[in-house]
mmCIF file of C-alpha atoms and ligand atoms in Angstrom:
data_model
loop_
_atom_site.group_PDB
_atom_site.id
_atom_site.type_symbol
_atom_site.label_atom_id
_atom_site.label_comp_id
_atom_site.label_asym_id
_atom_site.label_seq_id
_atom_site.Cartn_x
_atom_site.Cartn_y
_atom_site.Cartn_z
ATOM 1 C CA UNK A 12 -8.822 -0.983 -20.800
ATOM 2 C CA UNK A 13 -6.773 -4.033 -19.804
ATOM 3 C CA UNK A 14 -4.791 -3.895 -16.572
ATOM 4 C CA UNK A 15 -1.946 -6.247 -15.728
ATOM 5 C CA UNK A 16 0.580 -6.571 -12.950
ATOM 6 C CA UNK A 17 2.796 -9.150 -11.324
ATOM 7 C CA UNK A 18 4.478 -9.487 -7.986
ATOM 8 C CA UNK A 19 7.373 -11.713 -7.000
ATOM 9 C CA UNK A 20 6.854 -14.291 -4.258
ATOM 10 C CA UNK A 21 10.316 -13.775 -2.794
ATOM 11 C CA UNK A 22 9.164 -13.264 0.804
ATOM 12 C CA UNK A 23 6.098 -12.417 2.838
ATOM 13 C CA UNK A 24 4.547 -9.143 1.687
ATOM 14 C CA UNK A 25 5.231 -6.007 3.703
ATOM 15 C CA UNK A 26 3.679 -2.553 4.020
ATOM 16 C CA UNK A 27 5.881 -1.241 1.191
ATOM 17 C CA UNK A 28 4.528 -3.882 -1.179
ATOM 18 C CA UNK A 29 0.964 -3.165 -0.156
ATOM 19 C CA UNK A 30 0.918 0.626 -0.092
ATOM 20 C CA UNK A 31 3.377 0.912 -2.995
ATOM 21 C CA UNK A 32 1.860 -1.661 -5.330
ATOM 22 C CA UNK A 33 -0.814 -4.141 -4.236
ATOM 23 C CA UNK A 34 -3.328 -1.507 -3.170
ATOM 24 C CA UNK A 35 -3.323 -0.141 -6.707
ATOM 25 C CA UNK A 36 -3.910 -3.556 -8.238
ATOM 26 C CA UNK A 37 -6.963 -3.973 -6.165
ATOM 27 C CA UNK A 38 -8.302 -0.529 -6.969
ATOM 28 C CA UNK A 39 -7.943 -1.249 -10.688
ATOM 29 C CA UNK A 40 -9.590 -4.670 -10.742
ATOM 30 C CA UNK A 41 -12.873 -3.200 -11.964
ATOM 31 C CA UNK A 42 -11.423 -2.133 -15.314
ATOM 32 C CA UNK A 43 -12.761 -4.095 -18.325
ATOM 33 C CA UNK A 44 -10.252 -6.866 -17.802
ATOM 34 C CA UNK A 45 -7.524 -7.359 -15.248
ATOM 35 C CA UNK A 46 -4.702 -9.872 -14.985
ATOM 36 C CA UNK A 47 -2.617 -10.319 -11.850
ATOM 37 C CA UNK A 48 0.020 -12.954 -11.460
ATOM 38 C CA UNK A 49 2.539 -14.284 -9.007
ATOM 39 C CA UNK A 50 5.913 -13.927 -10.731
ATOM 40 C CA UNK A 51 7.417 -17.245 -9.608
ATOM 41 C CA UNK A 52 9.681 -17.535 -12.677
ATOM 42 C CA UNK A 53 11.225 -14.196 -11.786
ATOM 43 C CA UNK A 54 11.605 -15.386 -8.193
ATOM 44 C CA UNK A 55 13.597 -18.372 -9.428
ATOM 45 C CA UNK A 56 16.494 -15.994 -10.124
ATOM 46 C CA UNK A 57 16.892 -15.672 -6.341
ATOM 47 C CA UNK A 58 15.029 -18.536 -4.624
ATOM 48 C CA UNK A 59 16.624 -21.929 -5.089
ATOM 49 C CA UNK A 60 14.532 -23.965 -2.651
ATOM 50 C CA UNK A 61 11.601 -25.730 -4.286
ATOM 51 C CA UNK A 62 9.411 -26.122 -1.197
ATOM 52 C CA UNK A 63 9.961 -22.521 -0.197
ATOM 53 C CA UNK A 64 9.102 -21.247 -3.680
ATOM 54 C CA UNK A 65 5.906 -23.340 -3.783
ATOM 55 C CA UNK A 66 4.890 -22.144 -0.332
ATOM 56 C CA UNK A 67 5.636 -18.477 -1.061
ATOM 57 C CA UNK A 68 3.701 -18.673 -4.341
ATOM 58 C CA UNK A 69 0.634 -20.024 -2.559
ATOM 59 C CA UNK A 70 1.083 -17.524 0.296
ATOM 60 C CA UNK A 71 1.252 -14.666 -2.199
ATOM 61 C CA UNK A 72 -2.024 -15.769 -3.788
ATOM 62 C CA UNK A 73 -3.677 -16.079 -0.379
ATOM 63 C CA UNK A 74 -2.402 -12.637 0.648
ATOM 64 C CA UNK A 75 -3.686 -10.970 -2.516
ATOM 65 C CA UNK A 76 -7.111 -12.559 -2.118
ATOM 66 C CA UNK A 77 -7.215 -11.631 1.578
ATOM 67 C CA UNK A 78 -6.330 -8.038 0.730
ATOM 68 C CA UNK A 79 -9.334 -7.771 -1.566
ATOM 69 C CA UNK A 80 -8.411 -9.132 -4.986
ATOM 70 C CA UNK A 81 -11.684 -10.625 -6.201
ATOM 71 C CA UNK A 82 -11.356 -13.630 -8.548
ATOM 72 C CA UNK A 83 -14.802 -12.855 -9.974
ATOM 73 C CA UNK A 84 -13.501 -9.547 -11.256
ATOM 74 C CA UNK A 85 -9.777 -10.192 -11.837
ATOM 75 C CA UNK A 86 -7.790 -13.113 -13.254
ATOM 76 C CA UNK A 87 -5.259 -14.293 -10.707
ATOM 77 C CA UNK A 88 -2.678 -16.905 -11.739
ATOM 78 C CA UNK A 89 0.900 -18.128 -11.396
ATOM 79 C CA UNK A 90 3.338 -16.908 -14.065
ATOM 80 C CA UNK A 91 4.743 -20.422 -14.606
ATOM 81 C CA UNK A 92 1.310 -21.722 -15.637
ATOM 82 C CA UNK A 93 1.511 -19.707 -18.860
ATOM 83 C CA UNK A 94 4.332 -21.286 -20.926
ATOM 84 C CA UNK A 95 3.423 -18.998 -23.857
ATOM 85 C CA UNK A 96 5.081 -16.140 -21.968
ATOM 86 C CA UNK A 97 8.470 -17.872 -21.834
ATOM 87 C CA UNK A 98 8.246 -18.531 -25.554
ATOM 88 C CA UNK A 99 7.375 -14.928 -26.254
ATOM 89 C CA UNK A 100 10.324 -13.965 -24.058
ATOM 90 C CA UNK A 101 12.694 -15.696 -26.483
ATOM 91 C CA UNK A 102 11.229 -13.834 -29.455
ATOM 92 C CA UNK A 103 11.894 -10.590 -27.615
ATOM 93 C CA UNK A 104 15.361 -11.581 -26.348
ATOM 94 C CA UNK A 105 16.534 -12.203 -29.885
ATOM 95 C CA UNK A 106 16.078 -8.522 -30.622
ATOM 96 C CA UNK A 107 17.254 -7.022 -27.295
ATOM 97 C CA UNK A 108 20.541 -5.148 -27.164
ATOM 98 C CA UNK A 109 22.915 -5.867 -24.273
ATOM 99 C CA UNK A 110 23.249 -2.129 -23.649
ATOM 100 C CA UNK A 111 19.546 -1.683 -22.933
ATOM 101 C CA UNK A 112 19.682 -4.260 -20.132
ATOM 102 C CA UNK A 113 23.048 -3.070 -18.826
ATOM 103 C CA UNK A 114 21.457 0.308 -18.180
ATOM 104 C CA UNK A 115 18.698 -1.103 -15.952
ATOM 105 C CA UNK A 116 19.008 0.310 -12.458
ATOM 106 C CA UNK A 117 17.717 -2.757 -10.625
ATOM 107 C CA UNK A 118 20.398 -4.909 -12.253
ATOM 108 C CA UNK A 119 23.113 -2.322 -11.681
ATOM 109 C CA UNK A 120 22.066 -1.954 -8.020
ATOM 110 C CA UNK A 121 22.155 -5.657 -7.320
ATOM 111 C CA UNK A 122 25.555 -5.947 -8.948
ATOM 112 C CA UNK A 123 26.828 -2.965 -6.976
ATOM 113 C CA UNK A 124 25.624 -4.589 -3.745
ATOM 114 C CA UNK A 125 27.716 -7.623 -4.581
ATOM 115 C CA UNK A 126 24.784 -9.911 -5.403
ATOM 116 C CA UNK A 127 26.111 -12.415 -7.908
ATOM 117 C CA UNK A 128 24.252 -11.726 -11.140
ATOM 118 C CA UNK A 129 22.962 -14.682 -13.134
ATOM 119 C CA UNK A 130 21.734 -14.396 -16.715
ATOM 120 C CA UNK A 131 18.135 -14.656 -15.487
ATOM 121 C CA UNK A 132 18.602 -11.551 -13.396
ATOM 122 C CA UNK A 133 20.155 -9.744 -16.341
ATOM 123 C CA UNK A 134 17.313 -10.627 -18.716
ATOM 124 C CA UNK A 135 14.668 -10.093 -16.035
ATOM 125 C CA UNK A 136 13.186 -7.019 -17.778
ATOM 126 C CA UNK A 137 12.664 -9.008 -20.984
ATOM 127 C CA UNK A 138 10.637 -11.708 -19.230
ATOM 128 C CA UNK A 139 8.731 -8.891 -17.568
ATOM 129 C CA UNK A 140 8.110 -7.367 -21.010
ATOM 130 C CA UNK A 141 6.784 -10.697 -22.274
ATOM 131 C CA UNK A 142 4.490 -10.844 -19.216
ATOM 132 C CA UNK A 143 3.024 -7.503 -20.165
ATOM 133 C CA UNK A 144 2.860 -7.850 -23.949
ATOM 134 C CA UNK A 145 1.346 -11.354 -23.834
ATOM 135 C CA UNK A 146 -1.972 -9.963 -22.658
ATOM 136 C CA UNK A 147 -2.103 -6.757 -24.733
ATOM 137 C CA UNK A 148 -2.014 -4.861 -21.431
ATOM 138 C CA UNK A 149 -2.781 -1.142 -21.604
ATOM 139 C CA UNK A 150 -1.972 -0.193 -18.023
ATOM 140 C CA UNK A 151 0.563 -1.694 -15.634
ATOM 141 C CA UNK A 152 0.281 -0.574 -12.005
ATOM 142 C CA UNK A 153 3.682 -0.889 -10.300
ATOM 143 C CA UNK A 154 5.900 0.603 -7.646
ATOM 144 C CA UNK A 155 8.070 3.492 -8.809
ATOM 145 C CA UNK A 156 11.206 1.348 -9.053
ATOM 146 C CA UNK A 157 9.590 -0.720 -11.798
ATOM 147 C CA UNK A 158 8.912 2.161 -14.179
ATOM 148 C CA UNK A 159 12.234 1.721 -15.952
ATOM 149 C CA UNK A 160 11.271 -1.860 -16.762
ATOM 150 C CA UNK A 161 8.039 -0.653 -18.327
ATOM 151 C CA UNK A 162 10.123 1.690 -20.474
ATOM 152 C CA UNK A 163 12.240 -1.307 -21.555
ATOM 153 C CA UNK A 164 9.022 -3.126 -22.417
ATOM 154 C CA UNK A 165 7.834 -0.207 -24.542
ATOM 155 C CA UNK A 166 11.228 -0.026 -26.292
ATOM 156 C CA UNK A 167 11.168 -3.742 -27.110
ATOM 157 C CA UNK A 168 7.567 -3.617 -28.299
ATOM 158 C CA UNK A 169 8.213 -0.585 -30.507
ATOM 159 C CA UNK A 170 11.286 -2.133 -32.033
ATOM 160 C CA UNK A 171 9.460 -5.443 -32.726
ATOM 161 C CA UNK A 172 6.505 -3.566 -34.207
ATOM 162 C CA UNK A 173 8.893 -1.506 -36.312
ATOM 163 C CA UNK A 174 10.551 -4.598 -37.745
ATOM 164 C CA UNK A 175 7.573 -6.928 -38.068
ATOM 165 C CA UNK A 176 4.377 -4.876 -38.176
ATOM 166 C CA UNK A 177 1.847 -3.846 -35.614
ATOM 167 C CA UNK A 178 1.974 -6.818 -33.213
ATOM 168 C CA UNK A 179 2.174 -5.481 -29.666
ATOM 169 C CA UNK A 180 0.065 -3.033 -27.702
ATOM 170 C CA UNK A 181 2.207 -0.355 -26.029
ATOM 171 C CA UNK A 182 1.558 -0.364 -22.260
ATOM 172 C CA UNK A 183 1.691 2.516 -19.793
ATOM 173 C CA UNK A 184 3.027 2.292 -16.239
ATOM 174 C CA UNK A 185 0.901 3.688 -13.432
ATOM 175 C CA UNK A 186 2.344 4.721 -10.062
ATOM 176 C CA UNK A 187 0.277 5.885 -7.108
ATOM 177 C CA UNK A 188 1.266 9.527 -6.634
ATOM 178 C CA UNK A 189 1.887 9.464 -2.887
ATOM 179 C CA UNK A 190 3.039 5.867 -2.596
ATOM 180 C CA UNK A 191 6.569 6.582 -3.709
ATOM 181 C CA UNK A 192 8.462 5.196 -0.736
ATOM 182 C CA UNK A 193 7.201 3.521 2.384
ATOM 183 C CA UNK A 194 9.937 3.822 5.025
ATOM 184 C CA UNK A 195 11.136 0.783 6.944
ATOM 185 C CA UNK A 196 11.760 0.449 10.684
ATOM 186 C CA UNK A 197 15.195 2.078 10.265
ATOM 187 C CA UNK A 198 13.888 5.025 8.225
ATOM 188 C CA UNK A 199 15.361 3.740 4.938
ATOM 189 C CA UNK A 200 13.083 2.475 2.145
ATOM 190 C CA UNK A 201 11.231 -0.588 3.427
ATOM 191 C CA UNK A 202 12.590 -3.652 1.650
ATOM 192 C CA UNK A 203 13.103 -7.273 2.540
ATOM 193 C CA UNK A 204 16.708 -6.927 1.417
ATOM 194 C CA UNK A 205 17.291 -4.303 4.136
ATOM 195 C CA UNK A 206 15.692 -6.376 6.883
ATOM 196 C CA UNK A 207 13.559 -3.424 8.002
ATOM 197 C CA UNK A 208 10.078 -4.580 7.048
ATOM 198 C CA UNK A 209 6.719 -4.657 8.769
ATOM 199 C CA UNK A 210 5.058 -7.718 7.301
ATOM 200 C CA UNK A 211 1.389 -7.426 6.421
ATOM 201 C CA UNK A 212 0.278 -10.576 8.175
ATOM 202 C CA UNK A 213 2.771 -10.929 10.966
ATOM 203 C CA UNK A 214 1.063 -11.806 14.271
ATOM 204 C CA UNK A 215 -0.023 -8.579 16.025
ATOM 205 C CA UNK A 216 2.268 -9.018 19.050
ATOM 206 C CA UNK A 217 5.643 -9.351 17.316
ATOM 207 C CA UNK A 218 4.551 -6.649 14.879
ATOM 208 C CA UNK A 219 3.854 -4.293 17.784
ATOM 209 C CA UNK A 220 7.298 -5.073 19.189
ATOM 210 C CA UNK A 221 8.893 -4.157 15.868
ATOM 211 C CA UNK A 222 6.952 -0.901 15.735
ATOM 212 C CA UNK A 223 8.069 -0.046 19.286
ATOM 213 C CA UNK A 224 11.696 -0.465 18.134
ATOM 214 C CA UNK A 225 11.430 1.925 15.154
ATOM 215 C CA UNK A 226 14.349 4.335 15.062
ATOM 216 C CA UNK A 227 13.422 7.893 16.124
ATOM 217 C CA UNK A 228 15.383 11.105 16.516
ATOM 218 C CA UNK A 229 16.597 12.313 19.906
ATOM 219 C CA UNK A 230 14.936 15.724 20.037
ATOM 220 C CA UNK A 231 13.444 16.533 23.464
ATOM 221 C CA UNK A 232 9.762 15.743 23.994
ATOM 222 C CA UNK A 233 8.678 19.327 24.451
ATOM 223 C CA UNK A 234 10.229 20.574 21.195
ATOM 224 C CA UNK A 235 7.638 21.231 18.441
ATOM 225 C CA UNK A 236 8.311 19.179 15.306
ATOM 226 C CA UNK A 237 6.976 21.087 12.305
ATOM 227 C CA UNK A 238 8.836 18.727 9.948
ATOM 228 C CA UNK A 239 6.469 15.881 10.920
ATOM 229 C CA UNK A 240 5.959 14.868 7.301
ATOM 230 C CA UNK A 241 9.570 13.651 7.158
ATOM 231 C CA UNK A 242 9.215 11.546 10.280
ATOM 232 C CA UNK A 243 9.204 7.762 9.751
ATOM 233 C CA UNK A 244 6.538 7.146 12.398
ATOM 234 C CA UNK A 245 4.267 9.817 11.006
ATOM 235 C CA UNK A 246 4.709 8.462 7.481
ATOM 236 C CA UNK A 247 3.715 4.998 8.652
ATOM 237 C CA UNK A 248 0.837 6.319 10.738
ATOM 238 C CA UNK A 249 -0.562 8.187 7.761
ATOM 239 C CA UNK A 250 -0.910 4.905 5.868
ATOM 240 C CA UNK A 251 -3.102 3.174 8.420
ATOM 241 C CA UNK A 252 -4.861 5.971 10.343
ATOM 242 C CA UNK A 253 -8.027 7.826 9.366
ATOM 243 C CA UNK A 254 -7.800 11.355 7.974
ATOM 244 C CA UNK A 255 -8.965 12.963 11.198
ATOM 245 C CA UNK A 256 -6.528 10.900 13.269
ATOM 246 C CA UNK A 257 -3.755 12.081 10.960
ATOM 247 C CA UNK A 258 -4.770 15.711 11.319
ATOM 248 C CA UNK A 259 -4.731 15.330 15.120
ATOM 249 C CA UNK A 260 -1.334 13.683 15.017
ATOM 250 C CA UNK A 261 0.028 16.447 12.778
ATOM 251 C CA UNK A 262 -1.161 18.998 15.357
ATOM 252 C CA UNK A 263 0.497 17.078 18.162
ATOM 253 C CA UNK A 264 3.831 17.093 16.297
ATOM 254 C CA UNK A 265 3.545 20.820 15.640
ATOM 255 C CA UNK A 266 2.704 21.527 19.281
ATOM 256 C CA UNK A 267 5.355 19.252 20.814
ATOM 257 C CA UNK A 268 5.122 17.819 24.323
ATOM 258 C CA UNK A 269 4.740 14.149 23.445
ATOM 259 C CA UNK A 270 6.929 11.055 23.433
ATOM 260 C CA UNK A 271 7.589 8.895 20.375
ATOM 261 C CA UNK A 272 6.426 5.885 22.451
ATOM 262 C CA UNK A 273 2.909 7.322 22.293
ATOM 263 C CA UNK A 274 3.100 7.669 18.520
ATOM 264 C CA UNK A 275 4.410 4.128 18.162
ATOM 265 C CA UNK A 276 1.483 2.826 20.147
ATOM 266 C CA UNK A 277 -0.890 4.807 17.928
ATOM 267 C CA UNK A 278 0.760 3.327 14.804
ATOM 268 C CA UNK A 279 0.389 -0.217 16.167
ATOM 269 C CA UNK A 280 -3.256 0.352 17.173
ATOM 270 C CA UNK A 281 -4.172 1.841 13.802
ATOM 271 C CA UNK A 282 -2.392 -1.009 11.983
ATOM 272 C CA UNK A 283 -4.258 -3.645 14.022
ATOM 273 C CA UNK A 284 -7.518 -2.030 13.038
ATOM 274 C CA UNK A 285 -6.571 -1.435 9.396
ATOM 275 C CA UNK A 286 -5.527 -5.036 8.771
ATOM 276 C CA UNK A 287 -8.114 -6.795 10.979
ATOM 277 C CA UNK A 288 -10.470 -7.744 8.157
ATOM 278 C CA UNK A 289 -7.817 -8.965 5.686
ATOM 279 C CA UNK A 290 -6.233 -10.907 8.545
ATOM 280 C CA UNK A 291 -9.500 -12.737 9.232
ATOM 281 C CA UNK A 292 -10.002 -13.421 5.511
ATOM 282 C CA UNK A 293 -6.448 -14.728 5.273
ATOM 283 C CA UNK A 294 -7.016 -17.247 8.046
ATOM 284 C CA UNK A 295 -10.120 -18.517 6.298
ATOM 285 C CA UNK A 296 -8.327 -18.872 2.934
ATOM 286 C CA UNK A 297 -5.236 -20.486 4.437
ATOM 287 C CA UNK A 298 -7.481 -23.176 5.896
ATOM 288 C CA UNK A 299 -8.648 -24.038 2.339
ATOM 289 C CA UNK A 300 -5.584 -24.039 0.068
ATOM 290 C CA UNK A 301 -7.411 -26.252 -2.464
ATOM 291 C CA UNK A 302 -9.858 -23.394 -3.090
ATOM 292 C CA UNK A 303 -6.958 -21.028 -3.719
ATOM 293 C CA UNK A 304 -5.358 -23.495 -6.145
ATOM 294 C CA UNK A 305 -8.656 -23.685 -8.010
ATOM 295 C CA UNK A 306 -8.791 -19.909 -8.295
ATOM 296 C CA UNK A 307 -5.237 -19.912 -9.727
ATOM 297 C CA UNK A 308 -6.130 -22.651 -12.227
ATOM 298 C CA UNK A 309 -9.227 -20.761 -13.413
ATOM 299 C CA UNK A 310 -7.200 -17.573 -13.812
ATOM 300 C CA UNK A 311 -4.516 -19.448 -15.765
ATOM 301 C CA UNK A 312 -7.106 -20.848 -18.182
ATOM 302 C CA UNK A 313 -8.248 -17.377 -19.169
ATOM 303 C CA UNK A 314 -4.688 -16.023 -19.280
ATOM 304 C CA UNK A 315 -3.354 -18.880 -21.466
ATOM 305 C CA UNK A 316 -6.011 -18.307 -24.060
ATOM 306 C CA UNK A 317 -5.143 -14.651 -24.378
ATOM 307 C CA UNK A 318 -1.360 -15.248 -24.305
ATOM 308 C CA UNK A 319 -1.737 -17.968 -26.955
ATOM 309 C CA UNK A 320 -3.419 -15.519 -29.354
ATOM 310 C CA UNK A 321 -0.728 -12.898 -28.883
ATOM 311 C CA UNK A 322 2.114 -15.429 -29.170
ATOM 312 C CA UNK A 323 0.733 -16.733 -32.471
ATOM 313 C CA UNK A 324 0.490 -13.182 -33.770
ATOM 314 C CA UNK A 325 4.148 -12.561 -32.847
ATOM 315 C CA UNK A 326 5.342 -15.918 -34.234
ATOM 316 C CA UNK A 327 3.636 -15.303 -37.558
ATOM 317 C CA UNK A 328 4.981 -11.772 -37.731
ATOM 318 C CA UNK A 329 8.610 -12.799 -37.271
ATOM 319 C CA UNK A 330 8.399 -15.923 -39.408
ATOM 320 C CA UNK A 331 8.694 -18.835 -36.992
ATOM 321 C CA UNK A 332 5.115 -19.884 -37.805
HETATM 322 P P1 ADP B 418 11.460 -5.710 -1.783
HETATM 323 O O1 ADP B 418 12.139 -4.372 -1.968
HETATM 324 O O2 ADP B 418 11.040 -5.930 -0.385
HETATM 325 O O3 ADP B 418 12.295 -6.843 -2.343
HETATM 326 P P2 ADP B 418 9.934 -5.998 -4.181
HETATM 327 O O4 ADP B 418 11.082 -5.444 -4.940
HETATM 328 O O5 ADP B 418 9.576 -7.439 -4.340
HETATM 329 O O6 ADP B 418 10.135 -5.663 -2.624
HETATM 330 O O7 ADP B 418 8.668 -5.082 -4.508
HETATM 331 C C1 ADP B 418 7.423 -5.510 -4.979
HETATM 332 C C2 ADP B 418 6.590 -4.290 -5.312
HETATM 333 O O8 ADP B 418 6.377 -3.484 -4.129
HETATM 334 C C3 ADP B 418 7.262 -3.374 -6.313
HETATM 335 O O9 ADP B 418 6.302 -2.919 -7.235
HETATM 336 C C4 ADP B 418 7.814 -2.245 -5.490
HETATM 337 O O10 ADP B 418 7.850 -1.042 -6.173
HETATM 338 C C5 ADP B 418 6.829 -2.152 -4.333
HETATM 339 N N1 ADP B 418 7.556 -1.714 -3.134
HETATM 340 C C6 ADP B 418 8.451 -2.446 -2.434
HETATM 341 N N2 ADP B 418 8.925 -1.769 -1.371
HETATM 342 C C7 ADP B 418 8.338 -0.558 -1.396
HETATM 343 C C8 ADP B 418 8.424 0.611 -0.571
HETATM 344 N N3 ADP B 418 9.189 0.645 0.511
HETATM 345 N N4 ADP B 418 7.676 1.676 -0.908
HETATM 346 C C9 ADP B 418 6.860 1.629 -2.003
HETATM 347 N N5 ADP B 418 6.736 0.578 -2.821
HETATM 348 C C10 ADP B 418 7.461 -0.522 -2.545
HETATM 349 N N1 LIG B 419 9.355 -6.983 -11.557
HETATM 350 C C1 LIG B 419 8.158 -6.831 -10.770
HETATM 351 C C2 LIG B 419 8.548 -6.527 -9.322
HETATM 352 O O1 LIG B 419 9.579 -6.937 -8.872
HETATM 353 C C3 LIG B 419 7.298 -8.062 -10.843
HETATM 354 C C4 LIG B 419 6.826 -8.321 -12.230
HETATM 355 C C5 LIG B 419 7.181 -9.369 -13.035
HETATM 356 C C6 LIG B 419 5.917 -7.520 -12.971
HETATM 357 N N2 LIG B 419 6.531 -9.265 -14.219
HETATM 358 C C7 LIG B 419 5.751 -8.150 -14.228
HETATM 359 C C8 LIG B 419 5.220 -6.333 -12.670
HETATM 360 C C9 LIG B 419 4.916 -7.603 -15.211
HETATM 361 C C10 LIG B 419 4.392 -5.801 -13.671
HETATM 362 C C11 LIG B 419 4.246 -6.422 -14.915
HETATM 363 O O2 LIG B 419 7.773 -5.914 -8.641
#
């Protein structure tokens, strides 16, 4: 089985990215073959500052490695190092209907929020499809919001196969069952666009301050809170605490007689502990960026070879080679 996923370097990673997506990548790296890339071409639809994009791309690679992605088991590379993918993207674009892309929720959402749409944003799912099809990926671990794009990819692959023969492998999306939505500090879905994130590698002190400012309800301390599973703090705690700590916390909520300040402190303590090891690994990697660049170059070598084979297959099938 071949696993592939990509993540955009549009900001520093937050808990939502980790528990909703990155954690799954890392769990799946032991499959026969795995490909993980930093989607810097996708990021270009929003980031227009070259130094920032370079820095965020390197930071993303460092973060993934620090969080446990092992370059001896997985291929890690930058999307822009595989030009074959952009070429494949054109072959797919030529057969993509406008309607299919107009129906994509992520595009519709951005438009609705008044974000000026460029053509890159509109065709985003087609580049994403090329990313996936270029490596004959079987499984694509993603956050729930990306499932529609995987469906687009399957549609495009089926239609190409239908017209030109059996060229592309049909991929499947894979979402972690309980990862659906990590709440942000305001209780809404955590997202950098909502400015409510807890960054993975923020210094412990400012992170603790953010946690202490998380919005809570105004029910009196003594009141039991049997609906603890809906509580933002509890949902965050569950991600970083041990099972027995969670069970104790659930009891406390059901009993009542506690202040949210206590829970916030518990969340911050558990987070410090949970991320201590990756934090130390990150510092070590950040001190040796040349090693990280080497890892990306090695990953790109493997990825280019595979993408080259698939591109040739597609070019021959549609008659441009
Ligand atoms: P953001 O919303 O901060 O811009 P991205 O859209 O770049 O984050 O998301 C990258 C990956 O992380 C996606 O696969 C997405 O599904 C996942 N993800 C982002 N935020 C969350 C969240 N709050 N809960 C679960 N998964 C998330
Ligand atoms: N669109 C994905 C996201 O925002 C990133 C991405 C780009 C991707 N290409 C991909 C994910 C291919 C999986 C497969 O999270």
